[in-house]
Amino acid sequence: MIDFCDADRCPAAGCEPALCRGLGLADNVEVFERSSRVIPGGVSSPVRAFRAVGGTPYAVVRGEGPYVWDVEGNRYIDLVQSYGALILGHAHPAVVAAIRAAAADGTSYGAPTAREMKLAEAITQCVPSCALVRLVNSGTEATMTAVRVARGVTGRSKVIKFAGNYHGHADSLLAEGGSGVAVLGLSGSAGVPSSAVAATVVAPYNALPEIDADVAAVIVEPVAANMGLVGPAPGFLEALRAACDRTGALLIFDEVITGFRLGLGGAQARFDVHADLTCFGKVIGGGLPIAAFGGRRDVMEVLAPLGPVYQAGTLSGNPLATAAGLTVLSRLDPAVYDELATTAARLGDGLRAAIAGAGLPINVPVIGPLVGLHFASTPATDYESAKKTDGRMYAAFFHAMLRRGVALAPGAYEIAFPGRAHDTTVIDQIVDAAAAAATEVASKRD
Ligand code: PMP
């Protein structure tokens, strides 16, 4: 038997008490080095490895509300919030209770459930462009399948995506992705044959691309949140909608971040531009692995078993994930989104004043509850201008914040996700830390 668990002392199979309970008996370096021996780069997703900011990642043992704790027992105010998967904060009691109750009834069946029905109903009610919804396991699966559906419906192959938009790691969509692809300075990925991206056209964000009769779909982050935070220029989304209508291409909104984050209706409600297909993830699973895509009835009906476009998943519509997601959605309403926007505005105003006050070049875009940090003197409007962010300055600020107990994402192209758990006191603590951190960074500037 593999000796990896002291079952007498710890109820969770597979854990070592000192590591799992954050007893301060382990250290982050030890965990990272041991992980690196068995996991490439020591991480399950590249951005987490701190390559963009340097140093050793902290290994999390626990989260509660706005906080996470690492194995050394350090507490951080967490603005990562699982890259936007959490909107109510860590370990929200109602979400934990829902997961516990669901788990007691079994963790996966491979059969239809009433909870997946209810989650799909909730999405169709909140996002009227989605008449039908299919649940999947990750944002990557959602975008990959939405593109397949668009190709199946139109019989065309070309897909237009925008530079700096990230749609997960499906082969055809990796070209000039933001997020970790940008952080690592990659234009795409090794291992993707040119044939897989031959039908992908990359266009600059916020400019209307040429859409010809071979284009199956235009996929876009309606608010770009993987090259810092870049909003759509006035008329951009409307122009995409009109051009798709004219040419018969389908418009796919990747709302994996914006869905149920900008409001119940996502970016499409906010900008009143509606997609043919929409991808969801993150918030709809309350921190469990679930995502979805939905769209026009005639379009979605091409999916198996109704039609010829195949898609499937052993764990799709998972009982725990749907329980968590439904619990989160039941706690969201327009008043909550107003409150989140107020929180984000307070954070954005505070960060802007603190960092600019120290004499550093900074733009802090705020869109609804989303907050970006762009260390440059001019705002970003597309990938080219987003790349002007000073990555070294971000790294220095990141570490100065971490030392003061505030965890930002370890990459200059990621954004901050203040949520319901970040109350005014916590926001003001972040801003105070930012003022001291920015002063420190400014004093060490060459
Ligand atoms: N689309 C967008 C806009 C995203 O931000 C992400 C992930 N950050 C994805 C798709 C991919 O989602 P996942 O990591 O769940 O595959």
Short mmCIF file of C-alpha atoms and ligand atoms in Angstrom, two decimals:
data_model
loop_
_atom_site.label_atom_id
_atom_site.label_comp_id
_atom_site.label_asym_id
_atom_site.label_seq_id
_atom_site.Cartn_x
_atom_site.Cartn_y
_atom_site.Cartn_z
CA MET A 1 0.00 0.00 0.00
CA ILE A 2 1.25 3.48 -0.81
CA ASP A 3 2.09 5.27 2.43
CA PHE A 4 0.84 8.75 1.71
CA CYS A 5 -1.79 9.25 4.34
CA ASP A 6 -2.00 9.15 8.10
CA ALA A 7 -5.61 8.08 8.15
CA ASP A 8 -5.76 7.96 11.93
CA ARG A 9 -5.06 11.65 12.26
CA CYS A 10 -6.75 13.05 9.20
CA PRO A 11 -10.21 12.23 7.85
CA ALA A 12 -9.44 13.24 4.26
CA ALA A 13 -7.96 10.32 2.35
CA GLY A 14 -4.69 11.15 0.69
CA CYS A 15 -3.56 14.03 2.85
CA GLU A 16 -0.77 14.51 5.33
CA PRO A 17 -2.09 16.43 8.30
CA ALA A 18 0.76 18.91 8.53
CA LEU A 19 0.38 19.78 4.88
CA CYS A 20 -3.37 19.64 4.56
CA ARG A 21 -4.33 21.44 7.74
CA GLY A 22 -1.75 24.21 7.46
CA LEU A 23 -0.21 23.44 10.82
CA GLY A 24 2.84 25.52 10.00
CA LEU A 25 4.96 22.38 9.95
CA ALA A 26 5.64 22.48 6.25
CA ASP A 27 6.92 25.22 4.02
CA ASN A 28 6.00 26.43 0.57
CA VAL A 29 9.43 25.69 -0.91
CA GLU A 30 9.28 22.10 0.31
CA VAL A 31 5.82 21.57 -1.21
CA PHE A 32 6.81 23.18 -4.50
CA GLU A 33 10.04 21.24 -4.81
CA ARG A 34 8.30 17.97 -3.99
CA SER A 35 5.50 18.81 -6.45
CA SER A 36 8.04 19.66 -9.13
CA ARG A 37 9.45 16.16 -8.88
CA VAL A 38 6.12 14.63 -9.93
CA ILE A 39 4.20 17.41 -11.72
CA PRO A 40 5.66 19.35 -14.68
CA GLY A 41 6.69 22.73 -13.29
CA GLY A 42 5.13 21.76 -9.98
CA VAL A 43 1.69 23.02 -11.02
CA SER A 44 -1.58 21.83 -12.51
CA SER A 45 -1.95 25.02 -14.59
CA PRO A 46 1.02 27.10 -15.81
CA VAL A 47 0.28 30.60 -14.44
CA ARG A 48 0.33 29.20 -10.90
CA ALA A 49 4.08 28.49 -11.15
CA PHE A 50 5.04 32.18 -10.58
CA ARG A 51 7.25 32.14 -13.69
CA ALA A 52 6.03 35.63 -14.62
CA VAL A 53 6.70 37.13 -11.20
CA GLY A 54 9.55 34.94 -9.91
CA GLY A 55 9.81 33.17 -6.59
CA THR A 56 8.03 30.16 -5.17
CA PRO A 57 4.25 29.81 -5.20
CA TYR A 58 2.49 29.57 -1.88
CA ALA A 59 0.66 26.24 -1.45
CA VAL A 60 -2.88 26.82 -0.26
CA VAL A 61 -4.40 24.69 2.45
CA ARG A 62 -7.60 26.52 3.15
CA GLY A 63 -9.82 29.36 2.03
CA GLU A 64 -12.59 31.22 3.82
CA GLY A 65 -14.42 34.27 2.53
CA PRO A 66 -11.84 36.71 1.14
CA TYR A 67 -8.86 34.82 2.61
CA VAL A 68 -6.60 31.90 1.81
CA TRP A 69 -3.99 30.33 4.09
CA ASP A 70 -0.81 28.63 2.92
CA VAL A 71 0.99 25.60 4.38
CA GLU A 72 3.14 27.88 6.52
CA GLY A 73 0.06 29.34 8.15
CA ASN A 74 0.27 32.73 6.37
CA ARG A 75 -3.06 34.37 5.62
CA TYR A 76 -3.62 36.38 2.44
CA ILE A 77 -6.51 38.53 1.30
CA ASP A 78 -7.20 36.71 -1.95
CA LEU A 79 -8.05 38.62 -5.12
CA VAL A 80 -7.49 35.57 -7.31
CA GLN A 81 -10.64 33.80 -6.13
CA SER A 82 -9.84 30.81 -8.31
CA TYR A 83 -9.48 33.13 -11.32
CA GLY A 84 -13.08 34.19 -11.04
CA ALA A 85 -14.69 30.86 -10.25
CA LEU A 86 -15.72 32.23 -6.86
CA ILE A 87 -18.06 35.18 -6.50
CA LEU A 88 -19.29 34.54 -2.93
CA GLY A 89 -15.80 33.98 -1.54
CA HIS A 90 -14.11 30.79 -0.39
CA ALA A 91 -16.04 28.05 1.39
CA HIS A 92 -19.33 29.95 1.50
CA PRO A 93 -21.36 28.06 4.11
CA ALA A 94 -24.39 27.56 1.86
CA VAL A 95 -22.24 26.27 -0.98
CA VAL A 96 -20.35 23.92 1.32
CA ALA A 97 -23.62 22.64 2.75
CA ALA A 98 -25.04 22.05 -0.74
CA ILE A 99 -21.96 20.13 -1.80
CA ARG A 100 -22.00 18.05 1.39
CA ALA A 101 -25.67 17.21 0.94
CA ALA A 102 -25.19 16.33 -2.71
CA ALA A 103 -22.12 14.19 -1.98
CA ALA A 104 -24.08 12.14 0.50
CA ASP A 105 -26.35 11.11 -2.37
CA GLY A 106 -23.51 10.08 -4.65
CA THR A 107 -20.91 11.92 -6.65
CA SER A 108 -21.71 10.94 -10.23
CA TYR A 109 -24.30 8.74 -11.92
CA GLY A 110 -23.93 8.91 -15.69
CA ALA A 111 -27.67 9.59 -15.93
CA PRO A 112 -29.85 12.71 -16.19
CA THR A 113 -30.53 14.65 -12.99
CA ALA A 114 -33.03 17.28 -11.92
CA ARG A 115 -30.21 19.57 -10.80
CA GLU A 116 -28.66 19.77 -14.25
CA MET A 117 -32.13 20.57 -15.58
CA LYS A 118 -32.46 23.39 -13.05
CA LEU A 119 -29.04 24.82 -13.83
CA ALA A 120 -29.82 24.80 -17.55
CA GLU A 121 -33.20 26.42 -16.82
CA ALA A 122 -31.51 29.12 -14.76
CA ILE A 123 -29.10 29.90 -17.58
CA THR A 124 -31.85 30.05 -20.22
CA GLN A 125 -33.92 32.34 -17.99
CA CYS A 126 -31.06 34.76 -17.32
CA VAL A 127 -29.54 34.72 -20.82
CA PRO A 128 -32.39 34.77 -23.34
CA SER A 129 -30.12 34.09 -26.34
CA CYS A 130 -29.60 30.63 -24.86
CA ALA A 131 -32.69 28.56 -25.66
CA LEU A 132 -30.80 25.33 -25.09
CA VAL A 133 -27.78 24.68 -22.88
CA ARG A 134 -25.31 21.80 -22.66
CA LEU A 135 -23.26 21.30 -19.49
CA VAL A 136 -19.58 20.41 -19.79
CA ASN A 137 -16.59 20.30 -17.43
CA SER A 138 -14.39 23.26 -18.31
CA GLY A 139 -14.36 26.52 -20.22
CA THR A 140 -12.02 24.88 -22.70
CA GLU A 141 -14.62 22.24 -23.49
CA ALA A 142 -17.31 24.88 -23.83
CA THR A 143 -15.45 26.99 -26.40
CA MET A 144 -14.09 23.98 -28.26
CA THR A 145 -17.56 22.56 -28.67
CA ALA A 146 -19.19 25.89 -29.50
CA VAL A 147 -16.76 26.20 -32.40
CA ARG A 148 -17.54 22.65 -33.50
CA VAL A 149 -21.26 23.43 -33.39
CA ALA A 150 -20.75 26.59 -35.45
CA ARG A 151 -18.78 24.65 -38.04
CA GLY A 152 -21.39 21.90 -38.06
CA VAL A 153 -24.25 24.35 -38.55
CA THR A 154 -22.66 26.50 -41.22
CA GLY A 155 -20.65 23.84 -43.04
CA ARG A 156 -17.81 26.36 -43.06
CA SER A 157 -14.39 26.01 -41.43
CA LYS A 158 -12.84 29.41 -40.74
CA VAL A 159 -12.96 30.86 -37.22
CA ILE A 160 -12.00 34.41 -36.33
CA LYS A 161 -10.60 35.06 -32.87
CA PHE A 162 -9.04 38.17 -31.39
CA ALA A 163 -5.44 38.61 -30.28
CA GLY A 164 -5.15 38.56 -26.50
CA ASN A 165 -8.49 36.84 -26.01
CA TYR A 166 -8.14 33.51 -24.25
CA HIS A 167 -10.62 30.74 -24.91
CA GLY A 168 -9.00 27.83 -23.14
CA HIS A 169 -6.46 25.46 -24.60
CA ALA A 170 -8.23 23.70 -27.48
CA ASP A 171 -5.78 23.41 -30.39
CA SER A 172 -7.59 25.68 -32.80
CA LEU A 173 -8.05 28.50 -30.27
CA LEU A 174 -4.60 28.77 -28.72
CA ALA A 175 -3.21 31.20 -31.29
CA GLU A 176 -2.26 34.48 -29.63
CA GLY A 177 -4.20 33.69 -26.51
CA GLY A 178 -3.93 35.92 -23.46
CA SER A 179 -3.57 34.66 -19.89
CA GLY A 180 -0.80 32.11 -19.37
CA VAL A 181 0.01 32.00 -23.09
CA ALA A 182 0.75 35.72 -22.92
CA VAL A 183 2.57 35.52 -19.60
CA LEU A 184 4.97 32.91 -20.97
CA GLY A 185 5.48 34.98 -24.12
CA LEU A 186 4.12 32.28 -26.43
CA SER A 187 2.33 32.99 -29.69
CA GLY A 188 0.56 29.67 -29.44
CA SER A 189 1.74 26.25 -28.36
CA ALA A 190 4.16 23.59 -29.50
CA GLY A 191 2.29 20.38 -30.23
CA VAL A 192 -0.41 22.13 -32.22
CA PRO A 193 -0.05 21.17 -35.88
CA SER A 194 -0.37 24.00 -38.37
CA SER A 195 -3.35 22.16 -39.83
CA ALA A 196 -5.20 22.68 -36.51
CA VAL A 197 -4.84 26.45 -36.70
CA ALA A 198 -4.99 26.76 -40.48
CA ALA A 199 -8.63 27.76 -40.26
CA THR A 200 -8.10 30.17 -37.34
CA VAL A 201 -7.74 33.83 -38.23
CA VAL A 202 -6.42 36.12 -35.49
CA ALA A 203 -7.59 39.73 -35.66
CA PRO A 204 -6.87 42.77 -33.47
CA TYR A 205 -9.37 43.28 -30.64
CA ASN A 206 -11.73 46.23 -30.89
CA ALA A 207 -11.54 46.49 -34.69
CA LEU A 208 -14.06 44.95 -37.05
CA PRO A 209 -12.31 42.16 -38.97
CA GLU A 210 -13.09 41.17 -42.51
CA ILE A 211 -15.65 38.40 -42.38
CA ASP A 212 -16.03 36.47 -45.61
CA ALA A 213 -18.35 33.68 -46.69
CA ASP A 214 -15.97 30.98 -45.36
CA VAL A 215 -16.24 32.15 -41.78
CA ALA A 216 -18.16 29.76 -39.52
CA ALA A 217 -17.81 31.79 -36.36
CA VAL A 218 -16.39 34.85 -34.71
CA ILE A 219 -15.45 34.09 -31.11
CA VAL A 220 -14.84 36.97 -28.74
CA GLU A 221 -14.52 37.82 -25.08
CA PRO A 222 -17.13 40.61 -24.98
CA VAL A 223 -15.06 42.13 -22.19
CA ALA A 224 -11.49 40.95 -22.59
CA ALA A 225 -10.16 39.76 -19.24
CA ASN A 226 -7.07 37.78 -20.18
CA MET A 227 -4.85 40.64 -21.38
CA GLY A 228 -5.54 42.69 -18.33
CA LEU A 229 -9.02 44.17 -18.48
CA VAL A 230 -10.00 45.66 -21.82
CA GLY A 231 -13.57 46.70 -22.50
CA PRO A 232 -15.20 46.66 -25.92
CA ALA A 233 -14.85 49.97 -27.77
CA PRO A 234 -18.23 51.65 -28.40
CA GLY A 235 -19.85 49.94 -31.38
CA PHE A 236 -17.38 47.01 -31.54
CA LEU A 237 -19.78 44.30 -30.39
CA GLU A 238 -22.64 45.82 -32.39
CA ALA A 239 -20.47 45.83 -35.52
CA LEU A 240 -19.55 42.17 -34.98
CA ARG A 241 -23.22 41.29 -34.58
CA ALA A 242 -24.19 43.11 -37.76
CA ALA A 243 -21.33 41.62 -39.78
CA CYS A 244 -22.16 38.10 -38.62
CA ASP A 245 -25.81 38.63 -39.55
CA ARG A 246 -24.78 39.86 -42.97
CA THR A 247 -22.44 36.96 -43.72
CA GLY A 248 -24.12 34.06 -41.92
CA ALA A 249 -21.22 33.54 -39.51
CA LEU A 250 -22.21 32.71 -35.94
CA LEU A 251 -21.23 35.08 -33.15
CA ILE A 252 -19.83 33.24 -30.13
CA PHE A 253 -19.49 35.16 -26.88
CA ASP A 254 -16.98 33.60 -24.53
CA GLU A 255 -18.56 34.62 -21.24
CA VAL A 256 -16.55 32.16 -19.15
CA ILE A 257 -15.43 35.14 -17.06
CA THR A 258 -18.22 37.67 -17.70
CA GLY A 259 -21.16 35.25 -17.44
CA PHE A 260 -23.02 35.77 -14.14
CA ARG A 261 -20.15 38.09 -13.16
CA LEU A 262 -21.12 41.32 -14.90
CA GLY A 263 -24.74 40.62 -14.03
CA LEU A 264 -27.24 37.79 -14.36
CA GLY A 265 -27.36 38.34 -18.11
CA GLY A 266 -23.58 38.68 -18.47
CA ALA A 267 -21.92 40.97 -20.98
CA GLN A 268 -24.69 40.51 -23.52
CA ALA A 269 -27.27 42.05 -21.22
CA ARG A 270 -24.90 44.84 -20.23
CA PHE A 271 -24.13 45.84 -23.83
CA ASP A 272 -27.44 44.68 -25.30
CA VAL A 273 -25.71 42.69 -28.02
CA HIS A 274 -26.72 39.06 -28.14
CA ALA A 275 -24.74 36.04 -29.26
CA ASP A 276 -25.73 32.99 -31.29
CA LEU A 277 -23.69 30.81 -28.94
CA THR A 278 -22.44 31.63 -25.46
CA CYS A 279 -19.84 29.90 -23.30
CA PHE A 280 -20.02 29.88 -19.51
CA GLY A 281 -17.76 28.58 -16.76
CA LYS A 282 -16.30 29.80 -13.48
CA VAL A 283 -19.21 31.40 -11.51
CA ILE A 284 -21.80 28.83 -12.61
CA GLY A 285 -19.91 26.08 -10.76
CA GLY A 286 -19.18 27.86 -7.49
CA GLY A 287 -15.60 26.58 -7.60
CA LEU A 288 -16.36 23.09 -8.85
CA PRO A 289 -15.44 21.87 -12.33
CA ILE A 290 -18.38 22.71 -14.54
CA ALA A 291 -18.98 24.89 -17.57
CA ALA A 292 -21.66 25.21 -20.22
CA PHE A 293 -22.46 26.51 -23.63
CA GLY A 294 -25.83 27.49 -24.97
CA GLY A 295 -27.44 29.23 -27.87
CA ARG A 296 -30.17 29.50 -30.44
CA ARG A 297 -32.48 26.48 -30.51
CA ASP A 298 -31.91 25.77 -34.22
CA VAL A 299 -28.16 25.95 -33.70
CA MET A 300 -27.99 23.83 -30.54
CA GLU A 301 -30.24 21.18 -32.07
CA VAL A 302 -27.34 20.01 -34.24
CA LEU A 303 -25.83 18.43 -31.11
CA ALA A 304 -26.04 14.68 -30.59
CA PRO A 305 -28.39 12.97 -29.86
CA LEU A 306 -30.60 15.38 -31.87
CA GLY A 307 -28.14 16.05 -34.64
CA PRO A 308 -24.80 15.13 -36.19
CA VAL A 309 -22.37 17.20 -34.07
CA TYR A 310 -20.87 14.97 -31.38
CA GLN A 311 -20.06 16.01 -27.83
CA ALA A 312 -20.16 14.00 -24.61
CA GLY A 313 -18.75 13.74 -21.08
CA THR A 314 -18.61 11.07 -18.36
CA LEU A 315 -18.80 13.63 -15.56
CA SER A 316 -20.81 16.31 -17.38
CA GLY A 317 -23.61 17.82 -15.31
CA ASN A 318 -21.89 16.53 -12.19
CA PRO A 319 -24.18 16.39 -9.11
CA LEU A 320 -21.79 18.23 -6.78
CA ALA A 321 -20.97 20.92 -9.32
CA THR A 322 -24.60 21.55 -10.21
CA ALA A 323 -25.50 21.70 -6.51
CA ALA A 324 -22.76 24.27 -5.90
CA GLY A 325 -23.65 26.26 -9.01
CA LEU A 326 -27.36 26.40 -8.23
CA THR A 327 -26.62 27.57 -4.71
CA VAL A 328 -24.40 30.37 -5.99
CA LEU A 329 -26.89 31.50 -8.64
CA SER A 330 -29.72 31.55 -6.08
CA ARG A 331 -27.74 34.16 -4.14
CA LEU A 332 -27.22 36.53 -7.06
CA ASP A 333 -29.62 39.31 -7.98
CA PRO A 334 -29.34 42.86 -9.35
CA ALA A 335 -28.79 44.30 -5.88
CA VAL A 336 -25.82 41.98 -5.36
CA TYR A 337 -24.30 43.08 -8.66
CA ASP A 338 -24.75 46.74 -7.68
CA GLU A 339 -22.95 46.02 -4.44
CA LEU A 340 -20.15 44.18 -6.29
CA ALA A 341 -19.72 47.12 -8.66
CA THR A 342 -19.50 49.50 -5.70
CA THR A 343 -16.87 47.25 -4.10
CA ALA A 344 -14.87 47.11 -7.33
CA ALA A 345 -15.09 50.87 -7.82
CA ARG A 346 -13.79 51.44 -4.29
CA LEU A 347 -10.95 49.01 -4.92
CA GLY A 348 -10.17 50.51 -8.33
CA ASP A 349 -10.21 54.10 -7.06
CA GLY A 350 -8.07 53.14 -4.09
CA LEU A 351 -5.49 51.21 -6.13
CA ARG A 352 -5.28 53.97 -8.74
CA ALA A 353 -4.69 56.66 -6.14
CA ALA A 354 -2.24 54.54 -4.15
CA ILE A 355 -0.10 53.47 -7.09
CA ALA A 356 -0.20 56.75 -8.99
CA GLY A 357 0.45 58.53 -5.70
CA ALA A 358 3.77 56.69 -5.47
CA GLY A 359 4.66 58.01 -8.91
CA LEU A 360 4.25 54.76 -10.83
CA PRO A 361 2.55 54.67 -14.26
CA ILE A 362 -0.80 52.94 -13.78
CA ASN A 363 -4.19 52.41 -15.32
CA VAL A 364 -6.84 50.63 -13.29
CA PRO A 365 -9.77 49.78 -15.55
CA VAL A 366 -12.95 48.79 -13.70
CA ILE A 367 -15.91 47.19 -15.49
CA GLY A 368 -18.73 46.16 -13.18
CA PRO A 369 -17.09 43.92 -10.59
CA LEU A 370 -13.88 43.37 -12.61
CA VAL A 371 -10.66 45.24 -11.88
CA GLY A 372 -7.49 45.32 -14.01
CA LEU A 373 -3.98 46.55 -13.19
CA HIS A 374 -2.11 47.92 -16.21
CA PHE A 375 1.31 49.32 -15.34
CA ALA A 376 1.61 51.73 -18.27
CA SER A 377 0.86 55.38 -18.81
CA THR A 378 -1.78 54.79 -21.48
CA PRO A 379 -4.81 52.51 -21.25
CA ALA A 380 -4.95 49.22 -23.15
CA THR A 381 -7.47 48.86 -25.96
CA ASP A 382 -6.08 45.77 -27.69
CA TYR A 383 -3.33 43.17 -27.30
CA GLU A 384 -0.59 45.43 -28.67
CA SER A 385 -1.31 48.15 -26.12
CA ALA A 386 -1.97 45.56 -23.39
CA LYS A 387 1.56 44.25 -23.91
CA LYS A 388 2.91 47.67 -22.92
CA THR A 389 2.20 46.81 -19.30
CA ASP A 390 5.47 46.77 -17.37
CA GLY A 391 5.76 43.13 -16.37
CA ARG A 392 8.77 43.74 -14.09
CA MET A 393 6.94 46.45 -12.24
CA TYR A 394 3.89 44.20 -11.89
CA ALA A 395 6.14 41.45 -10.50
CA ALA A 396 7.71 43.81 -7.97
CA PHE A 397 4.29 45.10 -6.93
CA PHE A 398 2.91 41.56 -6.76
CA HIS A 399 5.61 40.49 -4.29
CA ALA A 400 5.37 43.70 -2.29
CA MET A 401 1.63 43.02 -1.92
CA LEU A 402 2.16 39.36 -1.07
CA ARG A 403 4.57 40.31 1.71
CA ARG A 404 1.80 42.54 3.04
CA GLY A 405 -0.72 39.73 2.99
CA VAL A 406 -2.55 40.45 -0.27
CA ALA A 407 -2.57 37.86 -3.05
CA LEU A 408 -2.91 39.16 -6.59
CA ALA A 409 -2.74 36.79 -9.56
CA PRO A 410 0.87 35.91 -10.41
CA GLY A 411 0.72 37.32 -13.93
CA ALA A 412 0.41 40.82 -15.35
CA TYR A 413 -2.34 39.78 -17.77
CA GLU A 414 -4.68 38.42 -15.11
CA ILE A 415 -7.27 40.53 -13.35
CA ALA A 416 -8.59 40.91 -9.80
CA PHE A 417 -11.88 39.40 -8.70
CA PRO A 418 -13.24 41.23 -5.66
CA GLY A 419 -16.39 39.41 -4.64
CA ARG A 420 -19.14 39.39 -2.05
CA ALA A 421 -16.74 38.38 0.68
CA HIS A 422 -14.57 41.47 0.22
CA ASP A 423 -16.22 44.00 2.51
CA THR A 424 -15.24 47.63 2.86
CA THR A 425 -12.75 46.90 5.62
CA VAL A 426 -10.98 44.30 3.50
CA ILE A 427 -10.93 46.59 0.46
CA ASP A 428 -9.41 49.38 2.53
CA GLN A 429 -6.77 46.99 3.87
CA ILE A 430 -5.87 46.09 0.28
CA VAL A 431 -5.61 49.77 -0.63
CA ASP A 432 -3.41 50.52 2.40
CA ALA A 433 -1.15 47.62 1.44
CA ALA A 434 -1.05 48.92 -2.14
CA ALA A 435 0.08 52.38 -1.01
CA ALA A 436 2.97 50.89 0.98
CA ALA A 437 3.78 48.36 -1.76
CA ALA A 438 3.82 51.01 -4.48
CA THR A 439 6.06 53.26 -2.39
CA GLU A 440 8.46 50.35 -1.93
CA VAL A 441 8.44 49.56 -5.66
CA ALA A 442 8.99 53.23 -6.54
CA SER A 443 11.93 53.51 -4.14
CA LYS A 444 13.70 50.57 -5.79
CA ARG A 445 13.06 51.70 -9.36
CA ASP A 446 16.15 51.97 -11.55
N1 PMP B 1 -12.52 31.41 -21.75
C1 PMP B 1 -12.13 32.41 -20.95
C2 PMP B 1 -12.58 33.79 -21.25
C3 PMP B 1 -11.34 32.15 -19.84
O1 PMP B 1 -10.95 33.16 -19.05
C4 PMP B 1 -10.94 30.82 -19.57
C5 PMP B 1 -10.09 30.46 -18.37
N2 PMP B 1 -9.55 31.44 -17.64
C6 PMP B 1 -11.37 29.82 -20.44
C7 PMP B 1 -12.16 30.14 -21.51
C8 PMP B 1 -10.97 28.39 -20.21
O2 PMP B 1 -11.63 27.87 -19.12
P1 PMP B 1 -11.03 26.58 -18.36
O3 PMP B 1 -9.76 27.03 -17.69
O4 PMP B 1 -12.12 26.22 -17.41
O5 PMP B 1 -10.80 25.54 -19.38
#
